[in-house]
C-alpha positions as semicolon CSV with decimal commas, in nm:
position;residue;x (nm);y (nm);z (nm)
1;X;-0,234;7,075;0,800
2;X;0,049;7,193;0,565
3;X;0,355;7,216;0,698
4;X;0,293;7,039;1,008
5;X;0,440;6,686;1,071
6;X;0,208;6,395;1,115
7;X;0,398;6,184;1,361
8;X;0,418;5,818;1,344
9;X;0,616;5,680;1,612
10;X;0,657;5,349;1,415
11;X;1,013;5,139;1,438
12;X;1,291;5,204;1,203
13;X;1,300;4,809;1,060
14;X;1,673;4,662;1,135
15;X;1,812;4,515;0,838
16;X;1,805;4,145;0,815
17;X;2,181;4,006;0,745
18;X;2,185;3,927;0,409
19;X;2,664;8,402;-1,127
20;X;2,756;8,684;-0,854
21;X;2,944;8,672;-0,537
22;X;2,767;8,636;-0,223
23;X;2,755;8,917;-0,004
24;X;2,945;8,926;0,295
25;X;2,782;9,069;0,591
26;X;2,372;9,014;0,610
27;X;2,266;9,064;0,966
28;X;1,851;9,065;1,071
29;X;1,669;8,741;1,125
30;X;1,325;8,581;0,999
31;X;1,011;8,556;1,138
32;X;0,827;8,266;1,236
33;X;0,589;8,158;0,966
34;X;0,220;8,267;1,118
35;X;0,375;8,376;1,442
36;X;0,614;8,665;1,569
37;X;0,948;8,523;1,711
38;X;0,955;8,523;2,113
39;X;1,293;8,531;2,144
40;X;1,527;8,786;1,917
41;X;1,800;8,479;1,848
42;X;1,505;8,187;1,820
43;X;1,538;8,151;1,429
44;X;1,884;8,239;1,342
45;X;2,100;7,956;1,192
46;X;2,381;7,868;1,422
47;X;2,764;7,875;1,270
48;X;2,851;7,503;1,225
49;X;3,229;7,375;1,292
50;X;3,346;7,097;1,078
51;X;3,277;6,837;1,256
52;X;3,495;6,602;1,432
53;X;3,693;6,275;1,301
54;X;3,491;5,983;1,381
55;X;3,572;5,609;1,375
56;X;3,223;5,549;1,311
57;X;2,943;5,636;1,092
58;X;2,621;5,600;0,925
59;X;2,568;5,586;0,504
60;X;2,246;5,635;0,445
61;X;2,106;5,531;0,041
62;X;1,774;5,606;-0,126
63;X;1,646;5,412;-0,404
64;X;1,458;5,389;-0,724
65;X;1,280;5,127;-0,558
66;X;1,154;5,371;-0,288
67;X;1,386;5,192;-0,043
68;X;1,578;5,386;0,225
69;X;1,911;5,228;0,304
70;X;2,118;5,275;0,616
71;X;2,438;5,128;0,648
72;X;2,685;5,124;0,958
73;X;3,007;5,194;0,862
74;X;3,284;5,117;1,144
75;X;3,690;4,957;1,147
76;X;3,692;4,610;1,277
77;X;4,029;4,458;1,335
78;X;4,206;4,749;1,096
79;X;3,976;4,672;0,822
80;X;3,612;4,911;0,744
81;X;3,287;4,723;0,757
82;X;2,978;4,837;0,595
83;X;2,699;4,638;0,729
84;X;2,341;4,700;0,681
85;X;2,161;4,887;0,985
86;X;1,811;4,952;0,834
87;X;1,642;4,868;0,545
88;X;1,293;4,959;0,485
89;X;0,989;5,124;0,215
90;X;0,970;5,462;0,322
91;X;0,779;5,618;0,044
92;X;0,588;5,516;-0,248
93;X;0,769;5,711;-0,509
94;X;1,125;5,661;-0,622
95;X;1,320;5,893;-0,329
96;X;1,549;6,213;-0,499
97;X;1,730;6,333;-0,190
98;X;1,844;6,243;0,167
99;X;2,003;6,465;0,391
100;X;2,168;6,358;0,753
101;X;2,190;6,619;1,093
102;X;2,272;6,524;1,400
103;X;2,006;6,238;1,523
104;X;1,749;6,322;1,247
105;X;1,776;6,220;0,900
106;X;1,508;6,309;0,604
107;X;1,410;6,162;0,320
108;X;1,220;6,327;-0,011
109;X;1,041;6,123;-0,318
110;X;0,838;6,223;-0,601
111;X;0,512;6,134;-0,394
112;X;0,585;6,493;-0,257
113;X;0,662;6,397;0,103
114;X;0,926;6,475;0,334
115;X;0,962;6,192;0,526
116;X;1,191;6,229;0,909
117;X;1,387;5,993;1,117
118;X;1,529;5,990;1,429
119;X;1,851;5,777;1,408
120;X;1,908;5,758;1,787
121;X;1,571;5,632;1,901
122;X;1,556;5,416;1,550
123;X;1,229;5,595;1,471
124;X;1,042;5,763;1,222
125;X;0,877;6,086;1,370
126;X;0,692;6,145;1,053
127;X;0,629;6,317;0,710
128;X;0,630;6,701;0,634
129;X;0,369;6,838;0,358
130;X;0,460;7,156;0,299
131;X;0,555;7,082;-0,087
132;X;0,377;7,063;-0,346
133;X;0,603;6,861;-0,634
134;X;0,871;6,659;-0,641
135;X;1,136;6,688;-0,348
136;X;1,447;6,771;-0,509
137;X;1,698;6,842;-0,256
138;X;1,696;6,843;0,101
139;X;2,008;6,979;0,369
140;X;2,037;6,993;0,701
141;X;2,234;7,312;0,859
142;X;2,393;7,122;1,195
143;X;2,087;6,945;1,344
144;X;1,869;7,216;1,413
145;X;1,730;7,311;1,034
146;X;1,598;7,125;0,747
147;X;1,598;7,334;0,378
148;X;1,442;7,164;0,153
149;X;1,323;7,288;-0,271
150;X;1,096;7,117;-0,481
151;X;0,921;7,093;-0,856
152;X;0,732;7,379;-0,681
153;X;0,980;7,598;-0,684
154;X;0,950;7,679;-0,334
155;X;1,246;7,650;-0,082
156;X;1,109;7,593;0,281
157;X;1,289;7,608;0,631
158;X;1,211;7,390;0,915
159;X;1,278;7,405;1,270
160;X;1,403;7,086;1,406
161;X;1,267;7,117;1,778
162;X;0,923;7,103;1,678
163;X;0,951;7,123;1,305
164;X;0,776;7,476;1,247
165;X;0,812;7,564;0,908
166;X;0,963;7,899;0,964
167;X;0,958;8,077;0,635
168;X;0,885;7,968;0,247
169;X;1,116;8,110;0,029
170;X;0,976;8,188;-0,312
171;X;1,160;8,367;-0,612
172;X;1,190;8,098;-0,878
173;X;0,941;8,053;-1,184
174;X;1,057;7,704;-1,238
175;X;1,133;7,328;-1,043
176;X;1,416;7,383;-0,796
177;X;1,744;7,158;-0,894
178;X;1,973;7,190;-0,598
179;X;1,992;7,421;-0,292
180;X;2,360;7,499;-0,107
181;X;2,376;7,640;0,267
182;X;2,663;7,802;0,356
183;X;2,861;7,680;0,650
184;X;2,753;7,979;0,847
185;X;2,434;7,912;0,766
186;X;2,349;8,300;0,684
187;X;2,315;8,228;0,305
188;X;2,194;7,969;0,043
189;X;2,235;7,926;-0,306
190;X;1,917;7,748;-0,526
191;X;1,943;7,668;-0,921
192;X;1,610;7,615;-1,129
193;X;1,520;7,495;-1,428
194;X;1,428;7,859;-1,491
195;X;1,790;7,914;-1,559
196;X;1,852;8,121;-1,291
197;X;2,085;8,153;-0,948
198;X;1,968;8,262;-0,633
199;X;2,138;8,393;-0,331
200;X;1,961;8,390;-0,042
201;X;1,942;8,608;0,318
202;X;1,887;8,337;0,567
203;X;1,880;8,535;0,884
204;X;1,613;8,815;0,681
205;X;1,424;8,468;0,467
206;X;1,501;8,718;0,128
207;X;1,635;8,714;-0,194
208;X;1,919;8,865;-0,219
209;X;2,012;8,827;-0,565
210;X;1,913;8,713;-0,869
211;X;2,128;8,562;-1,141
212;X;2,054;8,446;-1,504
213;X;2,243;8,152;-1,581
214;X;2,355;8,057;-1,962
215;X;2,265;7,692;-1,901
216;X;2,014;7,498;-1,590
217;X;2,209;7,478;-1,336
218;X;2,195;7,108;-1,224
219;X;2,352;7,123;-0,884
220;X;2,520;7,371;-0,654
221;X;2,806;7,352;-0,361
222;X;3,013;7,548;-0,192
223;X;3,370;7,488;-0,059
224;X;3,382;7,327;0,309
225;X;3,547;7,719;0,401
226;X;3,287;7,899;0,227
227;X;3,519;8,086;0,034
228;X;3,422;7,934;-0,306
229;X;3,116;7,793;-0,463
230;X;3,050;7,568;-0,770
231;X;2,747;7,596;-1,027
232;X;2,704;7,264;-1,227
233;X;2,550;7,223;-1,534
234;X;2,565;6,907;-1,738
235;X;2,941;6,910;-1,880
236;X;3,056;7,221;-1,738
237;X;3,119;7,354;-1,403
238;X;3,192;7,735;-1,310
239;X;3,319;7,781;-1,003
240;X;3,329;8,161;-0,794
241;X;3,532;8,293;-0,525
242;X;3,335;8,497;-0,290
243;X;3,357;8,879;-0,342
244;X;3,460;8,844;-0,695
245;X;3,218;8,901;-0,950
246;X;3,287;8,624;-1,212
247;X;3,372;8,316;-1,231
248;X;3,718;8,225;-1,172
249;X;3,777;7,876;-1,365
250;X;3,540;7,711;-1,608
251;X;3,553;7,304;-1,564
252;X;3,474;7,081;-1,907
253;X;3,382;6,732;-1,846
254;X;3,374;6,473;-2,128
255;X;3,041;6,328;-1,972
256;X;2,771;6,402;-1,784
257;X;2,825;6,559;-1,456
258;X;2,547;6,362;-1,223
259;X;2,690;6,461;-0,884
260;X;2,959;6,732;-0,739
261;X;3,148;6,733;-0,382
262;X;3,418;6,975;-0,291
263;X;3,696;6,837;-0,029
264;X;3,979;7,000;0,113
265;X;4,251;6,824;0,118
266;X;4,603;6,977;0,314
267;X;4,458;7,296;0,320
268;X;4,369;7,284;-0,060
269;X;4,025;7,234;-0,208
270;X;3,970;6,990;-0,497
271;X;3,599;6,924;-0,712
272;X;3,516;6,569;-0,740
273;X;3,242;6,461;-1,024
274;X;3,091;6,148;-1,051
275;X;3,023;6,166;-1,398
276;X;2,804;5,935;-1,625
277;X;3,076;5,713;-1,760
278;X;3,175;5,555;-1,407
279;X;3,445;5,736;-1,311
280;X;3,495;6,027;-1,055
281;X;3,688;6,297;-1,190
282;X;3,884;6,487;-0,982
283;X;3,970;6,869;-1,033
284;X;4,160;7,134;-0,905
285;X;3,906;7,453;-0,845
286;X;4,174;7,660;-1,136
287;X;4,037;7,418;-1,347
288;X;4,279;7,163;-1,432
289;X;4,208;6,742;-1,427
290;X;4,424;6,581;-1,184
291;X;4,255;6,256;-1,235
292;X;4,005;6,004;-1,325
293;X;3,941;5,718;-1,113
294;X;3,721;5,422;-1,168
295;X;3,460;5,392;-0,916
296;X;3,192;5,163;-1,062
297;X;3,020;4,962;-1,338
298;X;2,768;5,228;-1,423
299;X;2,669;5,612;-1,385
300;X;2,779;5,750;-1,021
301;X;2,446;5,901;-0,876
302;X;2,630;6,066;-0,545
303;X;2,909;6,158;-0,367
304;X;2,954;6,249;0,021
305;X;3,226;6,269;0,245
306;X;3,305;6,234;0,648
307;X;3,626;6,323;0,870
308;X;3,684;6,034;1,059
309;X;4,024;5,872;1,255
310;X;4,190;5,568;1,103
311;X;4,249;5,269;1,368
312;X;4,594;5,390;1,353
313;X;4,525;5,709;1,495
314;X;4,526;5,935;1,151
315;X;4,255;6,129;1,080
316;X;4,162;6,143;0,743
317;X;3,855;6,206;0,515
318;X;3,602;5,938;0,335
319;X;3,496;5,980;0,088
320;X;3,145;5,813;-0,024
321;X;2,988;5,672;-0,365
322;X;2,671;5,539;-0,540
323;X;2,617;5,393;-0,834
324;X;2,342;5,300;-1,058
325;X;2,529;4,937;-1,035
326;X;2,392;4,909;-0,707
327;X;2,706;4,910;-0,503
328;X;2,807;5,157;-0,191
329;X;3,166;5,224;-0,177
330;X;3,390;5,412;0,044
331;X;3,699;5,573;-0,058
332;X;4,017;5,718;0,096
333;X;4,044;6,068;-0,043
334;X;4,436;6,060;0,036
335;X;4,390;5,748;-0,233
336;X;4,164;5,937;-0,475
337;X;4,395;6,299;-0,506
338;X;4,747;6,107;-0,462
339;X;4,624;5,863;-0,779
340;X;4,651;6,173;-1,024
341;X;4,929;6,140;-1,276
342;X;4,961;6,411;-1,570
343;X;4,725;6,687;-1,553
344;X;4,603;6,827;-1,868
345;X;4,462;7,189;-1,842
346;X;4,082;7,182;-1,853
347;X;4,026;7,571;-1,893
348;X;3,929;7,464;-2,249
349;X;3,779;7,172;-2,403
350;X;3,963;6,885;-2,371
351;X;4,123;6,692;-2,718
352;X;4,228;6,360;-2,473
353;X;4,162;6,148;-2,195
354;X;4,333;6,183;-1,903
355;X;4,491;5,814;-1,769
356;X;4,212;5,624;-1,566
357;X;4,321;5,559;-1,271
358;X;4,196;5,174;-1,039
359;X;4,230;5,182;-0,649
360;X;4,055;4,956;-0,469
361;X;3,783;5,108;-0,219
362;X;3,822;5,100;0,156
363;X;3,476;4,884;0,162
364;X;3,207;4,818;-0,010
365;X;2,809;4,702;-0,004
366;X;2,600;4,588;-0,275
367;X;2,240;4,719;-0,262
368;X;2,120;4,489;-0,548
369;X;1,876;4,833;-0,652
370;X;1,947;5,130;-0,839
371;X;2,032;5,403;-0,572
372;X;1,986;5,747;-0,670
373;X;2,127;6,000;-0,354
374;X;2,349;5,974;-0,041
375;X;2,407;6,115;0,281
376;X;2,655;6,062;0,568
377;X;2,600;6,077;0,963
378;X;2,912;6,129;1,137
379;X;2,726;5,948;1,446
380;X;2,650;5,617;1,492
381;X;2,417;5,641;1,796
């Protein structure tokens, strides 16, 4: 039945070694798809805290190749390991998003499935069918909700503990590119190839508004605060301040944009973009390059990050790519922003390259495929 999950308590396989502002105050709650809510707090999306440093964590890779990649990462003797921790098929289409809470991670291809993992009992519970296209984009709010959009240009929310779908959000005429929950989980943002922005009411399951966009939007992020949120479109990133009505910097990249992650850094946010001609870019959110770091041999596919604590006691942020080139590296951020050298102003189109920039990555594992998304667990289980 759609929407319901069709368990399959089958073994994880263990890898052989080898543009307006958001509102700010939005307070009822939604309804339980087919079913009143028993309790009046049952559906609403808890506030999540950044989460803890870590020494430990879990990268987890999908593939062109329909292969789902998980990969321990963890400080032996000063130095950080990635080793693999699971490698299996888990759908038959080439896979488009994966998204990590808690335990549970999820999976989405273009055979329409929603596939669901639990990472602590090394399981797969089973797929979710409530789609009807491609799965685009999937995010977890803390581990107790699962948003995920589609070619169907629906956006649907499941409940972890049993993995209701609670409410289908429809207001898009076109495929779904990228969806964005806020940290307190009471909004989302969703850009379509209808060329349009939504803001959602999570806590109410409605539109609040509806935003024509001059380009399709690509991807969509907001700031680890939640004071700031960046639209992407393929060379050109606008990024808004909440409670201000337009944009307040205008980012032009020479290539490509193919994935976005904003990172705070001492109390100040920077834009990363892993851009089509191998290098991350890194920007300040006024709009001005600070850097451009090589990162790989070919078009960067996805960024993520985790807080974790060095062995020396210092807790600092990774930062995680993926490249077409097949390789997983991890990268100290501290290494990434302190590599800039002359900024150039990027509030207009840019007339020269900025200096490249070559650190060497904290780690690094070679897939041998041609990943395509990536998520980070802070756990390890």
């Amino acid at each position: 039945m759609a929407g319901t999950i069709k368990r399959k308590r089958s073994k994880i396989a263990h890898a052989s070694p080898a543009a307006t502002s958001p509102t700010s105050e939005l307070a009822a709650e939604p309804k339980t798809a087919g079913k009143s809510a028993t309790k009046s707090q049952e559906n609403t999306l808890p506030v999540v805290t950044t989460p803890e440093a870590t020494d430990a964590f879990i990268i987890a890779a999908g593939t062109y190749e329909r292969i789902l990649y998980g990969i321990e990462a963890r400080f032996v003797d000063q130095q950080l390991t990635l080793n693999p921790r699971f490698i299996f098929p888990a759908h038959i289409g080439c896979i488009k998003s994966v998204s990590a809470g808690g335990r549970y991670l999820a999976s989405g291809s273009t055979d329409e499935i929603i596939k669901v993992y639990d990472l602590k009992k090394r399981v797969e519970l089973g797929s979710l069918h409530e789609h009807r296209g491609s799965i685009t984009a999937l995010q977890f709010h803390g581990s107790s909700h699962l948003l995920s959009a589609s070619e169907d240009g629906a956006i649907c929310i499941f409940r972890t503990k049993d993995w209701e779908p609670l409410k289908v959000l429809r207001g898009h005429k076109g495929a779904i590119n990228s969806i964005a929950v806020h940290p307190t989980g009471k909004l989302a943002l969703s850009v379509s190839k209808d060329r349009t922005v939504i803001l959602w009411n999570l806590l109410t399951g409605q539109r609040a508004s509806r935003t024509k966009t001059p380009q399709i939007g690509e991807l969509v992020v907001w700031s680890p605060s939640g004071t700031l949120y960046a639209v992407v479109y393929a060379t050109e990133i606008q990024v808004y301040s909440v409670g201000q009505a337009g944009a307040i910097s205008t980012i032009f990249a020479r290539q490509r944009i193919l994935s976005v992650l904003v990172v705070t850094h001492k109390g100040t946010d920077y834009i990363l973009c892993g851009c089509q001609d191998k290098r991350v870019h890194i920007f300040s959110t006024a709009g001005t390059e600070l850097a451009s770091v090589q990162c790989h041999e070919n078009r960067i596919k996805g960024l993520s990050s985790v807080n974790v604590t060095f062995p020396d006691g210092a807790p600092s942020t990774i930062v995680v790519s993926i490249s077409s080139d097949g390789h997983i590296r991890a990268w100290k951020l501290t290494d990434l922003i302190e590599s800039a050298g002359d900024t150039i102003t990027a509030s207009v189109a840019p007339t020269k390259d900025i200096p490249t920039s070559y650190p060497d990555p904290l780690a690094e594992y070679n897939a041998g495929v041609r990943l395509t998304c990536v998520t980070v667990s802070s756990s390890t289980f």
